[in-house]
Amino acid sequence: MKKRWVSVITAILMCLGIMGLSLETKAEMPADIKLTAKQQEEMKSLQQDALNQKKEIINKYVEYGVFSKEKGQKVITHLEERYLKLEQNGFVPVIHDDYRKHRSNES
C-alpha cells in the first residue's frame, strides 16, 4: 500500500514537472541602475576583452572550416552590434521580460 502511494505521488510530481509548473520567483531587476564612470571603464575593458576573444574564436572556426567566411563575418558583425548597444546603455545589460515569457511558452 505504501509503495502505491509513493508511486502515485511520484507520478503527480512528474506530471507537474512535465507541464512546466514553475515554482521560481520572478527576480526583478531595478530599471534605474547607473554605473559610475570608473565602473563603466572597468566593464568596457572586460567587454572589449571578451569581444576580442569571441572574434578570435569565430576566426578559428572559419580557419578550420566550421563556418564559412560569410557566416563568420555575420557572427562578428552581430557581436559588434551587441557591444555597441551595451556601450550605449552604459554597460548595463537589458533583460526583457517578454523574452522570459517567450521562453517559458516553448516548454
Tab-separated table of N, CA and C in Angstrom:
chain	number	residue	atom	x	y	z
A	1	MET	N	0.818	-1.192	0.000
A	1	MET	CA	0.000	0.000	0.000
A	1	MET	C	0.863	1.257	0.000
A	2	LYS	N	1.945	1.209	0.777
A	2	LYS	CA	2.838	2.362	0.864
A	2	LYS	C	3.525	2.608	-0.488
A	3	LYS	N	3.892	1.527	-1.169
A	3	LYS	CA	4.534	1.660	-2.474
A	3	LYS	C	3.579	2.301	-3.488
A	4	ARG	N	2.311	1.980	-3.379
A	4	ARG	CA	1.325	2.540	-4.296
A	4	ARG	C	1.233	4.055	-4.111
A	5	TRP	N	1.205	4.531	-2.870
A	5	TRP	CA	1.136	5.963	-2.607
A	5	TRP	C	2.394	6.677	-3.090
A	6	VAL	N	3.530	6.045	-2.872
A	6	VAL	CA	4.782	6.641	-3.354
A	6	VAL	C	4.748	6.745	-4.873
A	7	SER	N	4.223	5.715	-5.529
A	7	SER	CA	4.123	5.733	-6.992
A	7	SER	C	3.155	6.816	-7.461
A	8	VAL	N	2.038	6.973	-6.780
A	8	VAL	CA	1.054	7.989	-7.154
A	8	VAL	C	1.633	9.384	-6.983
A	9	ILE	N	2.284	9.616	-5.866
A	9	ILE	CA	2.887	10.933	-5.606
A	9	ILE	C	3.990	11.219	-6.620
A	10	THR	N	4.797	10.228	-6.922
A	10	THR	CA	5.860	10.406	-7.913
A	10	THR	C	5.276	10.731	-9.285
A	11	ALA	N	4.206	10.041	-9.658
A	11	ALA	CA	3.564	10.300	-10.949
A	11	ALA	C	2.999	11.719	-11.012
A	12	ILE	N	2.390	12.160	-9.918
A	12	ILE	CA	1.840	13.520	-9.880
A	12	ILE	C	2.954	14.546	-10.016
A	13	LEU	N	4.027	14.351	-9.284
A	13	LEU	CA	5.152	15.294	-9.360
A	13	LEU	C	5.770	15.318	-10.747
A	14	MET	N	5.862	14.168	-11.371
A	14	MET	CA	6.410	14.122	-12.728
A	14	MET	C	5.500	14.849	-13.709
A	15	CYS	N	4.189	14.671	-13.553
A	15	CYS	CA	3.241	15.363	-14.439
A	15	CYS	C	3.339	16.867	-14.261
A	16	LEU	N	3.449	17.309	-13.035
A	16	LEU	CA	3.584	18.743	-12.796
A	16	LEU	C	4.865	19.283	-13.414
A	17	GLY	N	5.934	18.528	-13.332
A	17	GLY	CA	7.203	18.949	-13.930
A	17	GLY	C	7.128	18.993	-15.439
A	18	ILE	N	6.456	18.035	-16.030
A	18	ILE	CA	6.322	17.985	-17.487
A	18	ILE	C	5.455	19.130	-17.990
A	19	MET	N	4.413	19.477	-17.246
A	19	MET	CA	3.521	20.554	-17.661
A	19	MET	C	4.178	21.914	-17.512
A	20	GLY	N	5.341	21.964	-16.931
A	20	GLY	CA	6.057	23.236	-16.839
A	20	GLY	C	5.647	24.082	-15.656
A	21	LEU	N	5.175	23.454	-14.603
A	21	LEU	CA	4.827	24.207	-13.411
A	21	LEU	C	6.114	24.745	-12.815
A	22	SER	N	6.230	26.032	-12.783
A	22	SER	CA	7.449	26.655	-12.311
A	22	SER	C	7.214	27.275	-10.946
A	23	LEU	N	8.067	26.932	-10.012
A	23	LEU	CA	7.962	27.479	-8.674
A	23	LEU	C	8.987	28.579	-8.450
A	24	GLU	N	9.607	29.019	-9.539
A	24	GLU	CA	10.609	30.075	-9.427
A	24	GLU	C	9.938	31.394	-9.085
A	25	THR	N	10.642	32.198	-8.324
A	25	THR	CA	10.160	33.550	-8.085
A	25	THR	C	10.780	34.446	-9.134
A	26	LYS	N	10.013	35.385	-9.594
A	26	LYS	CA	10.494	36.286	-10.632
A	26	LYS	C	11.437	37.301	-10.008
A	27	ALA	N	12.674	37.292	-10.459
A	27	ALA	CA	13.664	38.231	-9.950
A	27	ALA	C	13.524	39.549	-10.705
A	28	GLU	N	13.209	40.576	-10.003
A	28	GLU	CA	13.056	41.885	-10.610
A	28	GLU	C	14.389	42.609	-10.617
A	29	MET	N	14.712	43.203	-11.738
A	29	MET	CA	15.927	43.986	-11.859
A	29	MET	C	15.532	45.456	-11.889
A	30	PRO	N	16.077	46.253	-10.978
A	30	PRO	CA	15.721	47.675	-10.980
A	30	PRO	C	16.013	48.320	-12.328
A	31	ALA	N	15.125	49.185	-12.764
A	31	ALA	CA	15.234	49.784	-14.095
A	31	ALA	C	16.173	50.985	-14.125
A	32	ASP	N	16.479	51.546	-12.984
A	32	ASP	CA	17.243	52.794	-12.953
A	32	ASP	C	18.688	52.599	-12.491
A	33	ILE	N	19.315	51.523	-12.891
A	33	ILE	CA	20.701	51.261	-12.496
A	33	ILE	C	21.642	52.089	-13.355
A	34	LYS	N	22.552	52.782	-12.711
A	34	LYS	CA	23.579	53.563	-13.406
A	34	LYS	C	24.929	53.198	-12.800
A	35	LEU	N	25.884	52.920	-13.653
A	35	LEU	CA	27.237	52.640	-13.190
A	35	LEU	C	28.035	53.938	-13.136
A	36	THR	N	28.982	53.985	-12.213
A	36	THR	CA	29.854	55.158	-12.144
A	36	THR	C	30.807	55.119	-13.329
A	37	ALA	N	31.506	56.218	-13.567
A	37	ALA	CA	32.447	56.293	-14.693
A	37	ALA	C	33.548	55.243	-14.536
A	38	LYS	N	34.018	55.046	-13.312
A	38	LYS	CA	35.071	54.053	-13.066
A	38	LYS	C	34.543	52.645	-13.344
A	39	GLN	N	33.317	52.358	-12.911
A	39	GLN	CA	32.722	51.048	-13.162
A	39	GLN	C	32.503	50.833	-14.656
A	40	GLN	N	32.075	51.885	-15.356
A	40	GLN	CA	31.877	51.767	-16.796
A	40	GLN	C	33.186	51.494	-17.516
A	41	GLU	N	34.258	52.149	-17.095
A	41	GLU	CA	35.565	51.909	-17.722
A	41	GLU	C	36.023	50.477	-17.497
A	42	GLU	N	35.794	49.975	-16.286
A	42	GLU	CA	36.183	48.601	-15.991
A	42	GLU	C	35.361	47.618	-16.814
A	43	MET	N	34.049	47.864	-16.903
A	43	MET	CA	33.185	46.999	-17.710
A	43	MET	C	33.544	47.101	-19.194
A	44	LYS	N	33.883	48.293	-19.640
A	44	LYS	CA	34.276	48.483	-21.038
A	44	LYS	C	35.502	47.639	-21.357
A	45	SER	N	36.474	47.661	-20.468
A	45	SER	CA	37.694	46.883	-20.670
A	45	SER	C	37.386	45.386	-20.718
A	46	LEU	N	36.577	44.921	-19.776
A	46	LEU	CA	36.224	43.500	-19.742
A	46	LEU	C	35.420	43.095	-20.973
A	47	GLN	N	34.468	43.933	-21.371
A	47	GLN	CA	33.642	43.617	-22.540
A	47	GLN	C	34.463	43.621	-23.825
A	48	GLN	N	35.410	44.544	-23.937
A	48	GLN	CA	36.278	44.575	-25.119
A	48	GLN	C	37.145	43.328	-25.171
A	49	ASP	N	37.680	42.906	-24.022
A	49	ASP	CA	38.473	41.678	-23.980
A	49	ASP	C	37.632	40.478	-24.416
A	50	ALA	N	36.408	40.411	-23.894
A	50	ALA	CA	35.515	39.305	-24.257
A	50	ALA	C	35.173	39.337	-25.744
A	51	LEU	N	34.915	40.533	-26.275
A	51	LEU	CA	34.599	40.672	-27.694
A	51	LEU	C	35.771	40.217	-28.554
A	52	ASN	N	36.967	40.653	-28.204
A	52	ASN	CA	38.145	40.258	-28.979
A	52	ASN	C	38.373	38.749	-28.918
A	53	GLN	N	38.141	38.158	-27.750
A	53	GLN	CA	38.324	36.711	-27.635
A	53	GLN	C	37.274	35.964	-28.463
A	54	LYS	N	36.034	36.449	-28.456
A	54	LYS	CA	34.993	35.814	-29.261
A	54	LYS	C	35.306	35.930	-30.746
A	55	LYS	N	35.852	37.074	-31.156
A	55	LYS	CA	36.241	37.249	-32.561
A	55	LYS	C	37.326	36.249	-32.944
A	56	GLU	N	38.297	36.052	-32.046
A	56	GLU	CA	39.360	35.074	-32.315
A	56	GLU	C	38.778	33.677	-32.471
A	57	ILE	N	37.814	33.335	-31.621
A	57	ILE	CA	37.190	32.017	-31.694
A	57	ILE	C	36.473	31.852	-33.028
A	58	ILE	N	35.708	32.855	-33.432
A	58	ILE	CA	34.979	32.778	-34.707
A	58	ILE	C	35.964	32.657	-35.868
A	59	ASN	N	37.042	33.436	-35.823
A	59	ASN	CA	38.044	33.360	-36.894
A	59	ASN	C	38.698	31.979	-36.951
A	60	LYS	N	38.899	31.336	-35.814
A	60	LYS	CA	39.451	29.971	-35.810
A	60	LYS	C	38.450	28.997	-36.428
A	61	TYR	N	37.153	29.176	-36.119
A	61	TYR	CA	36.144	28.324	-36.737
A	61	TYR	C	36.146	28.493	-38.250
A	62	VAL	N	36.314	29.721	-38.716
A	62	VAL	CA	36.391	29.963	-40.158
A	62	VAL	C	37.639	29.287	-40.721
A	63	GLU	N	38.751	29.431	-40.021
A	63	GLU	CA	40.011	28.830	-40.466
A	63	GLU	C	39.901	27.310	-40.552
A	64	TYR	N	39.198	26.694	-39.607
A	64	TYR	CA	39.068	25.236	-39.580
A	64	TYR	C	37.945	24.720	-40.466
A	65	GLY	N	37.189	25.638	-41.070
A	65	GLY	CA	36.147	25.231	-41.997
A	65	GLY	C	34.804	24.929	-41.352
A	66	VAL	N	34.653	25.240	-40.078
A	66	VAL	CA	33.377	25.012	-39.411
A	66	VAL	C	32.347	26.032	-39.894
A	67	PHE	N	32.768	27.286	-40.036
A	67	PHE	CA	31.919	28.356	-40.561
A	67	PHE	C	32.483	28.814	-41.890
A	68	SER	N	31.600	29.258	-42.776
A	68	SER	CA	32.070	29.900	-44.000
A	68	SER	C	32.535	31.310	-43.639
A	69	LYS	N	33.265	31.950	-44.569
A	69	LYS	CA	33.722	33.322	-44.320
A	69	LYS	C	32.542	34.257	-44.098
A	70	GLU	N	31.496	34.074	-44.891
A	70	GLU	CA	30.319	34.936	-44.781
A	70	GLU	C	29.641	34.758	-43.428
A	71	LYS	N	29.485	33.503	-43.006
A	71	LYS	CA	28.852	33.216	-41.719
A	71	LYS	C	29.699	33.785	-40.575
A	72	GLY	N	31.002	33.615	-40.656
A	72	GLY	CA	31.892	34.150	-39.631
A	72	GLY	C	31.794	35.660	-39.538
A	73	GLN	N	31.758	36.327	-40.699
A	73	GLN	CA	31.645	37.787	-40.699
A	73	GLN	C	30.301	38.235	-40.148
A	74	LYS	N	29.249	37.482	-40.462
A	74	LYS	CA	27.914	37.808	-39.956
A	74	LYS	C	27.878	37.703	-38.422
A	75	VAL	N	28.492	36.668	-37.880
A	75	VAL	CA	28.523	36.486	-36.426
A	75	VAL	C	29.326	37.608	-35.775
A	76	ILE	N	30.464	37.942	-36.350
A	76	ILE	CA	31.302	39.009	-35.801
A	76	ILE	C	30.562	40.345	-35.843
A	77	THR	N	29.871	40.611	-36.943
A	77	THR	CA	29.091	41.846	-37.046
A	77	THR	C	28.020	41.900	-35.972
A	78	HIS	N	27.355	40.786	-35.744
A	78	HIS	CA	26.328	40.720	-34.703
A	78	HIS	C	26.928	40.991	-33.319
A	79	LEU	N	28.076	40.392	-33.046
A	79	LEU	CA	28.739	40.608	-31.754
A	79	LEU	C	29.114	42.080	-31.570
A	80	GLU	N	29.600	42.701	-32.638
A	80	GLU	CA	29.980	44.121	-32.562
A	80	GLU	C	28.753	45.004	-32.335
A	81	GLU	N	27.639	44.673	-32.978
A	81	GLU	CA	26.408	45.442	-32.779
A	81	GLU	C	25.913	45.312	-31.343
A	82	ARG	N	26.000	44.118	-30.790
A	82	ARG	CA	25.590	43.917	-29.392
A	82	ARG	C	26.490	44.706	-28.451
A	83	TYR	N	27.791	44.753	-28.757
A	83	TYR	CA	28.715	45.526	-27.929
A	83	TYR	C	28.359	47.010	-27.980
A	84	LEU	N	28.049	47.525	-29.166
A	84	LEU	CA	27.690	48.940	-29.292
A	84	LEU	C	26.421	49.273	-28.510
A	85	LYS	N	25.428	48.380	-28.550
A	85	LYS	CA	24.204	48.605	-27.784
A	85	LYS	C	24.502	48.606	-26.283
A	86	LEU	N	25.365	47.702	-25.856
A	86	LEU	CA	25.746	47.643	-24.450
A	86	LEU	C	26.482	48.914	-24.045
A	87	GLU	N	27.344	49.402	-24.918
A	87	GLU	CA	28.091	50.636	-24.649
A	87	GLU	C	27.131	51.827	-24.560
A	88	GLN	N	26.150	51.880	-25.437
A	88	GLN	CA	25.174	52.970	-25.410
A	88	GLN	C	24.336	52.949	-24.136
A	89	ASN	N	24.153	51.759	-23.567
A	89	ASN	CA	23.353	51.614	-22.359
A	89	ASN	C	24.200	51.755	-21.089
A	90	GLY	N	25.434	52.203	-21.225
A	90	GLY	CA	26.289	52.383	-20.055
A	90	GLY	C	26.775	51.074	-19.474
A	91	PHE	N	26.874	50.038	-20.302
A	91	PHE	CA	27.340	48.709	-19.916
A	91	PHE	C	26.458	48.050	-18.859
A	92	VAL	N	25.176	48.408	-18.857
A	92	VAL	CA	24.192	47.738	-18.009
A	92	VAL	C	23.346	46.878	-18.937
A	93	PRO	N	23.336	45.553	-18.748
A	93	PRO	CA	22.558	44.700	-19.645
A	93	PRO	C	21.062	44.944	-19.486
A	94	VAL	N	20.352	44.825	-20.595
A	94	VAL	CA	18.905	44.995	-20.592
A	94	VAL	C	18.288	43.605	-20.671
A	95	ILE	N	17.458	43.283	-19.679
A	95	ILE	CA	16.772	41.992	-19.668
A	95	ILE	C	15.301	42.271	-19.941
A	96	HIS	N	14.816	41.736	-21.037
A	96	HIS	CA	13.439	41.967	-21.442
A	96	HIS	C	12.545	40.890	-20.841
A	97	ASP	N	11.449	41.296	-20.218
A	97	ASP	CA	10.510	40.346	-19.643
A	97	ASP	C	9.835	39.504	-20.711
A	98	ASP	N	9.625	40.062	-21.895
A	98	ASP	CA	8.964	39.303	-22.947
A	98	ASP	C	9.814	38.117	-23.382
A	99	TYR	N	11.134	38.193	-23.215
A	99	TYR	CA	11.998	37.060	-23.552
A	99	TYR	C	11.694	35.901	-22.615
A	100	ARG	N	11.582	36.189	-21.327
A	100	ARG	CA	11.279	35.130	-20.364
A	100	ARG	C	9.928	34.510	-20.660
A	101	LYS	N	8.943	35.337	-20.985
A	101	LYS	CA	7.621	34.818	-21.296
A	101	LYS	C	7.666	33.932	-22.524
A	102	HIS	N	8.407	34.381	-23.535
A	102	HIS	CA	8.523	33.602	-24.768
A	102	HIS	C	9.188	32.262	-24.506
A	103	ARG	N	10.268	32.277	-23.733
A	103	ARG	CA	10.995	31.047	-23.451
A	103	ARG	C	10.162	30.081	-22.612
A	104	SER	N	9.351	30.594	-21.706
A	104	SER	CA	8.546	29.708	-20.872
A	104	SER	C	7.425	29.051	-21.674
A	105	ASN	N	6.999	29.663	-22.771
A	105	ASN	CA	5.945	29.097	-23.604
A	105	ASN	C	6.446	27.976	-24.489
A	106	GLU	N	7.754	27.863	-24.681
A	106	GLU	CA	8.305	26.836	-25.560
A	106	GLU	C	8.248	25.452	-24.931
A	107	SER	N	8.268	25.373	-23.603
A	107	SER	CA	8.314	24.051	-22.977
A	107	SER	C	7.002	23.357	-22.937
